[in-house]
Short mmCIF file of C-alpha atoms in Angstrom, two decimals:
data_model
loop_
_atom_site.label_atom_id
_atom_site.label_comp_id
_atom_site.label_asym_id
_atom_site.label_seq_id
_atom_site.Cartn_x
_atom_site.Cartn_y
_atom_site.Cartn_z
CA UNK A 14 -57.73 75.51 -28.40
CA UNK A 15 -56.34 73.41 -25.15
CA UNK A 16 -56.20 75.37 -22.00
CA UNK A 17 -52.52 75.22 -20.57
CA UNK A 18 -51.72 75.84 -16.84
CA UNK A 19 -48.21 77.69 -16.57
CA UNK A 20 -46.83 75.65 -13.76
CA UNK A 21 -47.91 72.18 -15.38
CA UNK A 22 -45.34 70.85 -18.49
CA UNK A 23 -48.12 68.93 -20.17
CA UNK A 24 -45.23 66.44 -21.80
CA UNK A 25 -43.47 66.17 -18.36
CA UNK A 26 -47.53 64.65 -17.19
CA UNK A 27 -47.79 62.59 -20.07
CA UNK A 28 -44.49 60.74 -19.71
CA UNK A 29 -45.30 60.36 -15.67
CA UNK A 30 -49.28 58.93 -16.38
CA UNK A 31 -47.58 56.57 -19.16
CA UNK A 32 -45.21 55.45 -15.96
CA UNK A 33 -47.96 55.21 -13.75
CA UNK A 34 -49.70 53.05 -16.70
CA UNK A 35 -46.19 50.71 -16.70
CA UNK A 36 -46.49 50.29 -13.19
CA UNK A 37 -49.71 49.11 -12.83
CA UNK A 38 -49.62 46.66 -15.31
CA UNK A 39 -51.81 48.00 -18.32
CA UNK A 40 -50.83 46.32 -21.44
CA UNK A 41 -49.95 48.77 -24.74
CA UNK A 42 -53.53 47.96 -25.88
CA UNK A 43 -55.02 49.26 -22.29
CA UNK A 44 -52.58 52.48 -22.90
CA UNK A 45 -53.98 53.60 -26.39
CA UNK A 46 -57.69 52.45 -25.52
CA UNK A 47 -57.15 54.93 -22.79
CA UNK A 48 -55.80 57.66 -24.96
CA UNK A 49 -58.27 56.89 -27.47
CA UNK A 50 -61.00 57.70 -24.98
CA UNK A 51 -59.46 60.58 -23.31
CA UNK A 52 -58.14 62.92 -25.86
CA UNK A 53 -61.47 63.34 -27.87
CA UNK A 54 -63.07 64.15 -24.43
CA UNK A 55 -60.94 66.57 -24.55
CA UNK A 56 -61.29 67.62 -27.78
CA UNK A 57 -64.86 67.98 -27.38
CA UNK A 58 -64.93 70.26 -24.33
CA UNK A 59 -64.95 73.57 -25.77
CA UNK A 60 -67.19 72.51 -28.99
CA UNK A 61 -69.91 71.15 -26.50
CA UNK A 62 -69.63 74.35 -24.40
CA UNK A 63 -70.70 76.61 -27.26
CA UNK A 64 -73.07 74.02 -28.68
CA UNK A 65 -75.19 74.03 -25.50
CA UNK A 66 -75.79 77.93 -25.90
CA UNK A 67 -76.48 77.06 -29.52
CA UNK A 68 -77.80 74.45 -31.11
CA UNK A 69 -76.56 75.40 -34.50
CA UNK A 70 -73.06 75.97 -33.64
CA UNK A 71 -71.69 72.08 -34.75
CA UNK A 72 -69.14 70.57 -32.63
CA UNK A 73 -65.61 70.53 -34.23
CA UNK A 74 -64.13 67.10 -35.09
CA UNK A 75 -67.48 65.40 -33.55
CA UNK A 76 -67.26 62.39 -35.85
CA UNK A 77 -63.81 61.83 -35.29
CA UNK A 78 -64.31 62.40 -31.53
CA UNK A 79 -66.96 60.06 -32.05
CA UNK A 80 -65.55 57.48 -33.51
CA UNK A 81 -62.46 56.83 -31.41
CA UNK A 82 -64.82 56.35 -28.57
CA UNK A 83 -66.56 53.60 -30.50
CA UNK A 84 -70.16 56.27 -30.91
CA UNK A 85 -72.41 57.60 -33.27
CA UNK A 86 -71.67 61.68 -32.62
CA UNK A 87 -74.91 63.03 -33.16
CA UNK A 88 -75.82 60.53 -30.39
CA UNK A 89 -72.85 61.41 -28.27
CA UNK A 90 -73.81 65.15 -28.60
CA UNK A 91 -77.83 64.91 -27.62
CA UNK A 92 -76.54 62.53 -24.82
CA UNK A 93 -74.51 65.20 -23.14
CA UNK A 94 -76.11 68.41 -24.12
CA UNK A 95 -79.61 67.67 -24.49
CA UNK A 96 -80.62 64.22 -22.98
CA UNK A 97 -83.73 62.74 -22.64
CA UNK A 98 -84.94 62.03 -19.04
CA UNK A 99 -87.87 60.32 -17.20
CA UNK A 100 -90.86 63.09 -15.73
CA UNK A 101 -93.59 61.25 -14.43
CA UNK A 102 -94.66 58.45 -16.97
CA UNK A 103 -93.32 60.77 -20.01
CA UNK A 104 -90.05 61.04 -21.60
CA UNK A 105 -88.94 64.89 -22.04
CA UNK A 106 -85.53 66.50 -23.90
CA UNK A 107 -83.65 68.24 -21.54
CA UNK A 108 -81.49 71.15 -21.81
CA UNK A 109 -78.31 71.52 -20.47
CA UNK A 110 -76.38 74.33 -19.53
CA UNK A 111 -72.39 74.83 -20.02
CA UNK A 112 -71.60 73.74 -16.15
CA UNK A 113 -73.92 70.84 -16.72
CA UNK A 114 -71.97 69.64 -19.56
CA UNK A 115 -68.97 69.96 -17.86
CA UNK A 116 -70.15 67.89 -15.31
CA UNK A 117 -71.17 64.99 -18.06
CA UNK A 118 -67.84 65.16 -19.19
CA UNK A 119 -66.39 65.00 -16.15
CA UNK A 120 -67.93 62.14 -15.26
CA UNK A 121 -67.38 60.20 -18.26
CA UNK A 122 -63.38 61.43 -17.70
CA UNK A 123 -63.82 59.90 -14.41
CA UNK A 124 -65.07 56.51 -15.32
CA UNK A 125 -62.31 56.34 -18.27
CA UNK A 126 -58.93 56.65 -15.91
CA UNK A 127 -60.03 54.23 -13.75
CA UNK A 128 -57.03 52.34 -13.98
CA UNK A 129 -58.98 49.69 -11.79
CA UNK A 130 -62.90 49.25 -12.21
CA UNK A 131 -63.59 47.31 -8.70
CA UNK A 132 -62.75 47.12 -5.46
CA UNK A 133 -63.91 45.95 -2.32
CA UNK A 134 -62.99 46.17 1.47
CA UNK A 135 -60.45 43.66 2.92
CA UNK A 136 -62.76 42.42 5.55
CA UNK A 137 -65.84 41.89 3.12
CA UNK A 138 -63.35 40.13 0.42
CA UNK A 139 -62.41 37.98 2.72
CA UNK A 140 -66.32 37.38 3.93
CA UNK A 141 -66.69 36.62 0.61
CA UNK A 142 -64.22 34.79 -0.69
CA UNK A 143 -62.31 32.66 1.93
CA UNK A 144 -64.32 29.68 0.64
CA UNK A 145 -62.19 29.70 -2.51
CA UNK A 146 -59.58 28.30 -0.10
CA UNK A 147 -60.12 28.10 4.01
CA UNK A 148 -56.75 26.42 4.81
CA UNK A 149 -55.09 29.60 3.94
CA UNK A 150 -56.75 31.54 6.77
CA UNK A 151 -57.17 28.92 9.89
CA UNK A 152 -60.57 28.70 11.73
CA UNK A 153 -60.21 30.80 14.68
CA UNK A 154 -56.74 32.49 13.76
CA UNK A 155 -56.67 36.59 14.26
CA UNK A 156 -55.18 38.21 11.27
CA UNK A 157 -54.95 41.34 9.79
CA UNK A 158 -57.97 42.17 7.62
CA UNK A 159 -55.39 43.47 4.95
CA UNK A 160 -52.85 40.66 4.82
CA UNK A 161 -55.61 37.85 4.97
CA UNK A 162 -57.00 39.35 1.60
CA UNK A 163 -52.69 39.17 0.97
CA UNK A 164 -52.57 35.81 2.11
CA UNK A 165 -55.54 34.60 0.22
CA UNK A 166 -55.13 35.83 -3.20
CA UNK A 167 -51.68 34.93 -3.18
CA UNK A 168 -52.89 31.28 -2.79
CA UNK A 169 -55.39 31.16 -5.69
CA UNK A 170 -54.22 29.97 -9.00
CA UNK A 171 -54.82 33.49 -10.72
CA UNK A 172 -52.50 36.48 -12.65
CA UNK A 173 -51.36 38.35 -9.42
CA UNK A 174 -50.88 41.31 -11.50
CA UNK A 175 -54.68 41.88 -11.97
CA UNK A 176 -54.67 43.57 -8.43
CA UNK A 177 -53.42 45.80 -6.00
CA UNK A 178 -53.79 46.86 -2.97
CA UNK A 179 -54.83 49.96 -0.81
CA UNK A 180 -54.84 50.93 2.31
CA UNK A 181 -58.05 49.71 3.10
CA UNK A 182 -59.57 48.07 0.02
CA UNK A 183 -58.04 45.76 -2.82
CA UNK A 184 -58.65 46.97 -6.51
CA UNK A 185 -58.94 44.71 -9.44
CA UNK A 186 -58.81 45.11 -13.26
CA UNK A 187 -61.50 44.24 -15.64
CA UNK A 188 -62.39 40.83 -15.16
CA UNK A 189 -60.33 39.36 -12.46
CA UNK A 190 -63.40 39.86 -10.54
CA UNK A 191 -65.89 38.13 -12.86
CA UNK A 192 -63.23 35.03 -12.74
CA UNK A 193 -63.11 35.06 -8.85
CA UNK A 194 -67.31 35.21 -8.56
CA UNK A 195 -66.92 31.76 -11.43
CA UNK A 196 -64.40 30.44 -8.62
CA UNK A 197 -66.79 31.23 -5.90
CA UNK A 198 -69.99 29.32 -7.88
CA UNK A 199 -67.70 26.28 -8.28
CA UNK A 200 -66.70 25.86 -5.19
CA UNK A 201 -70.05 26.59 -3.56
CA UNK A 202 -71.39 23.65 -6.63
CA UNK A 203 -68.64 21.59 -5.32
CA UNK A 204 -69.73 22.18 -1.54
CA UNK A 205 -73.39 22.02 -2.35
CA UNK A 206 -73.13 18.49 -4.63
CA UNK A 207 -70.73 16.94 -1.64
CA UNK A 208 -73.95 17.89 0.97
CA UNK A 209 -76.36 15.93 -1.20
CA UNK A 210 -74.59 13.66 -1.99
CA UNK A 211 -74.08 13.15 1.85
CA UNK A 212 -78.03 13.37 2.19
CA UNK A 213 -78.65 11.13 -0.19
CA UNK A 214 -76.17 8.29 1.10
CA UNK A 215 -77.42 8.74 4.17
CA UNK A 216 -81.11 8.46 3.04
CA UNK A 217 -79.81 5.76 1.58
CA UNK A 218 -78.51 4.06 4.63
CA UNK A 219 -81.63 4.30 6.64
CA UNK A 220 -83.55 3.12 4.08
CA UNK A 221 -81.54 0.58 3.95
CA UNK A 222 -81.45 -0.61 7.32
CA UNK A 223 -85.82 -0.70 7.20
CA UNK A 224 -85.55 -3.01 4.48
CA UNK A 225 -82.90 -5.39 6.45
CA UNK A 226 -85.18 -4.85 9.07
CA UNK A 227 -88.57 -6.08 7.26
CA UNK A 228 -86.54 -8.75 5.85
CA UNK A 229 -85.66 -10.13 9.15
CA UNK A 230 -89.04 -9.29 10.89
CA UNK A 231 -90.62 -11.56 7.42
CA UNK A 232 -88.17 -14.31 8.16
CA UNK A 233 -89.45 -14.51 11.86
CA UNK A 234 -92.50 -14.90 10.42
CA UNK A 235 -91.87 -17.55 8.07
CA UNK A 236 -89.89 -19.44 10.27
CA UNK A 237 -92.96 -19.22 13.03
CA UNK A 238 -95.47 -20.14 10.20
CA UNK A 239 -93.31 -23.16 8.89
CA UNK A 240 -93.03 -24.46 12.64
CA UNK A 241 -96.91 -23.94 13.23
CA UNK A 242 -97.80 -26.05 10.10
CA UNK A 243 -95.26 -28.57 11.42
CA UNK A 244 -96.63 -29.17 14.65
CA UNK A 245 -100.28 -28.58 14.06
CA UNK A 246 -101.68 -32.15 13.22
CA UNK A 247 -99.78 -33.48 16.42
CA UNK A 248 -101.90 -35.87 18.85
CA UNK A 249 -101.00 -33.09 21.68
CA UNK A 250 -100.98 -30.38 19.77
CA UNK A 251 -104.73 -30.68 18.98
CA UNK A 252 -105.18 -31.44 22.70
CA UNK A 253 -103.31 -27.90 23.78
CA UNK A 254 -106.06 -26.58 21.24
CA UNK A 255 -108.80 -28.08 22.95
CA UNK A 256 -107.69 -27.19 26.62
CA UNK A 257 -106.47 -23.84 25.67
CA UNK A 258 -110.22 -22.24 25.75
CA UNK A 259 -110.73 -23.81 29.31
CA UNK A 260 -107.36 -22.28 30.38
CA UNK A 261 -108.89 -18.78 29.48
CA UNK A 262 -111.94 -19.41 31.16
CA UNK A 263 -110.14 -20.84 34.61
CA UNK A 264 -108.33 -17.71 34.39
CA UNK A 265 -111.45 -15.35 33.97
CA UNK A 266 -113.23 -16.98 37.00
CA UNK A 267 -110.25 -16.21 38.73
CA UNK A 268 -109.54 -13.23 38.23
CA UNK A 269 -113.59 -12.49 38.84
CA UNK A 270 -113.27 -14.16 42.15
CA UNK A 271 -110.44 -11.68 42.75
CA UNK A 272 -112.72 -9.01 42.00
CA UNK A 273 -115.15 -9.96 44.11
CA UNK A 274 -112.86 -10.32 47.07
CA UNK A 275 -111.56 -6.77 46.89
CA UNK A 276 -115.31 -5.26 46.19
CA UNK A 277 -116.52 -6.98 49.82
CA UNK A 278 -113.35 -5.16 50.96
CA UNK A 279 -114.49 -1.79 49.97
CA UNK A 280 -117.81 -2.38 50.42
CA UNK A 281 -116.82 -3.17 54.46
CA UNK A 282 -114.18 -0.22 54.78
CA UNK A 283 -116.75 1.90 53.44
CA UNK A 284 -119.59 0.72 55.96
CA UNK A 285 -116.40 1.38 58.35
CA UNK A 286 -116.67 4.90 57.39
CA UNK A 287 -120.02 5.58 57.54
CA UNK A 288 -120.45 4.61 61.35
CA UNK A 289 -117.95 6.96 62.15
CA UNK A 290 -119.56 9.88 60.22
CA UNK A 291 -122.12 9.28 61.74
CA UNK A 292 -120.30 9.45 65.32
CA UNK A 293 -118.87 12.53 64.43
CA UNK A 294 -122.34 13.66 63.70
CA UNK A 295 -123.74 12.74 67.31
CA UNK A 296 -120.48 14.05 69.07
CA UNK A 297 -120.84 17.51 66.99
CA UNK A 298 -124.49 18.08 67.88
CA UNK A 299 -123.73 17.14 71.22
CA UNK A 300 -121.06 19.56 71.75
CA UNK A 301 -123.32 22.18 69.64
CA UNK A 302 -125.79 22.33 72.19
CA UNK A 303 -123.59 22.63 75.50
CA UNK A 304 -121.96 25.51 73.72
CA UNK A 305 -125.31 27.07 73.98
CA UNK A 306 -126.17 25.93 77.22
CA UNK A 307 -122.40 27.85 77.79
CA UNK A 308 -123.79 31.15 76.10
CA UNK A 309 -127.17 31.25 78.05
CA UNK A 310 -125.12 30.63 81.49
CA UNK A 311 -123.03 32.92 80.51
CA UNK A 312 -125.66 35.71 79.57
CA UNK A 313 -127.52 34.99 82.80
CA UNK A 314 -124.74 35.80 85.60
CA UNK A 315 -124.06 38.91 83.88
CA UNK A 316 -127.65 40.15 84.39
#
């Protein structure tokens, strides 16, 4: 027996959810998988109330209840009267009570008239997806949260009657979502193959440019080597090879003799330096001892 509310014309509902259904898009298939989902929950309500107080008492129409929803009914009746849950490490059947059930329904009511299963908040859709395509929102540009997400879905190349929009969140039906978060992998694939391909050619280049560079530094080498061998068995070539060693050594007594110079110079600046510490010395002992003479003078008169 269906509870009826006086002031509510069931039909009058019916025909006005049905609308509702037309104007947000859901196919005839959508419709009666909705029905088919709703009306044995409905069905079931006062069957499941009495069979929580008693076990025995079977739940009218259960398999047919059942079986619309796609369920084995003795499973869908031990789900929502006496499930098992989680103490501890243990699994344990739990009783419910009639407001409990009620509340099982209620939720499973809940998750089968959601006309659309996700949505998200403008500014985090737009976080999220603006990579699918930035020239629709400039860099920089301050827009509206709400008609950015506008903007930018109504540039992507998908059925624009999968969505709609709130008044701060956009809602999408079954699977539009999955198809934007494929969009989003390409196009972060696409992005991520174009950077290494960018690292690679520029790898690429700089190896490139140490190779051209040993190349050139071996052809210097060659060319020096080649000229060498030309030039070696020359009269005055063997001559620069025999005066070469006496050039080193001219230029080792030199630079000796240079050595020697500036040592005699320190050695006389510092000889320099000496006497006159040694001045100082005298000239501080000296005045050390007619500051005394001073102080005994001084200590005399006053006696």
């Amino acid at each position: 027996m269906f509870t009826t509310v006086p002031s509510i014309n069931d039909a009058e509902e019916l025909m006005a959810t049905d609308e509702a259904f037309d104007v947000l898009g859901f196919t005839q298939e959508e419709k009666n998988s909705v029905y088919k989902l709703t009306d044995p929950l409905v069905r079931s309500v006062t069957g499941l109330r009495r069979h929580a107080h008693n076990m025995d008492v079977p739940v009218p129409d259960a398999d047919k209840s059942a079986y619309l929803m796609g369920l084995n009914s003795a499973d869908l009746i031990k789900g929502l009267c006496h499930p098992r849950v989680k103490v501890g490490n243990e699994w344990v059947t739990k009783g419910q009570n009639v407001q409990q059930v009620y509340y099982a329904i209620g939720a499973l009511s809940k998750a089968v008239c959601s006309c659309f299963t996700a949505r998200i908040i403008f500014s985090f859709y737009l976080l999220r997806y603006r990579i699918l395509n930035p020239a629709a929102i400039p860099e920089g540009q301050f827009i509206d949260s709400k008609k950015g997400a506008e903007k930018l879905l109504g540039s992507l190349d998908i059925d624009h009657n999968q969505y709609k929009f709130g008044h701060t969140k956009v809602f999408f039906k079954a699977g539009l979502l999955g198809q934007l978060e494929e969009m989003r992998d390409d196009r972060l694939s696409l992005i991520i193959t174009g950077i290494q391909a960018r690292s690679r050619g520029l790898l690429a280049r700089v190896e490139f440019q140490k190779i051209v560079e040993r190349r050139d530094a071996l052809l210097v080498i060659q060319w020096n080597i080649r000229a060498f061998m030309g030039v070696k068995n020359w009269p005055w070539m063997k001559l620069y090879f025999k005066i070469k060693p006496l050039l080193r050594s001219a230029e080792a007594e030199k630079e000796m003799a240079n050595m020697k110079e500036e040592f005699l110079k320190l050695k006389e600046a510092y000889a320099k330096s000496e006497a006159r510490r040694k001045e100082l010395e005298e000239k501080m002992v000296t005045l050390l001892q007619e500051k005394n003479d001073l102080q005994l003078q001084v200590q005399g008169g006053a006696r």
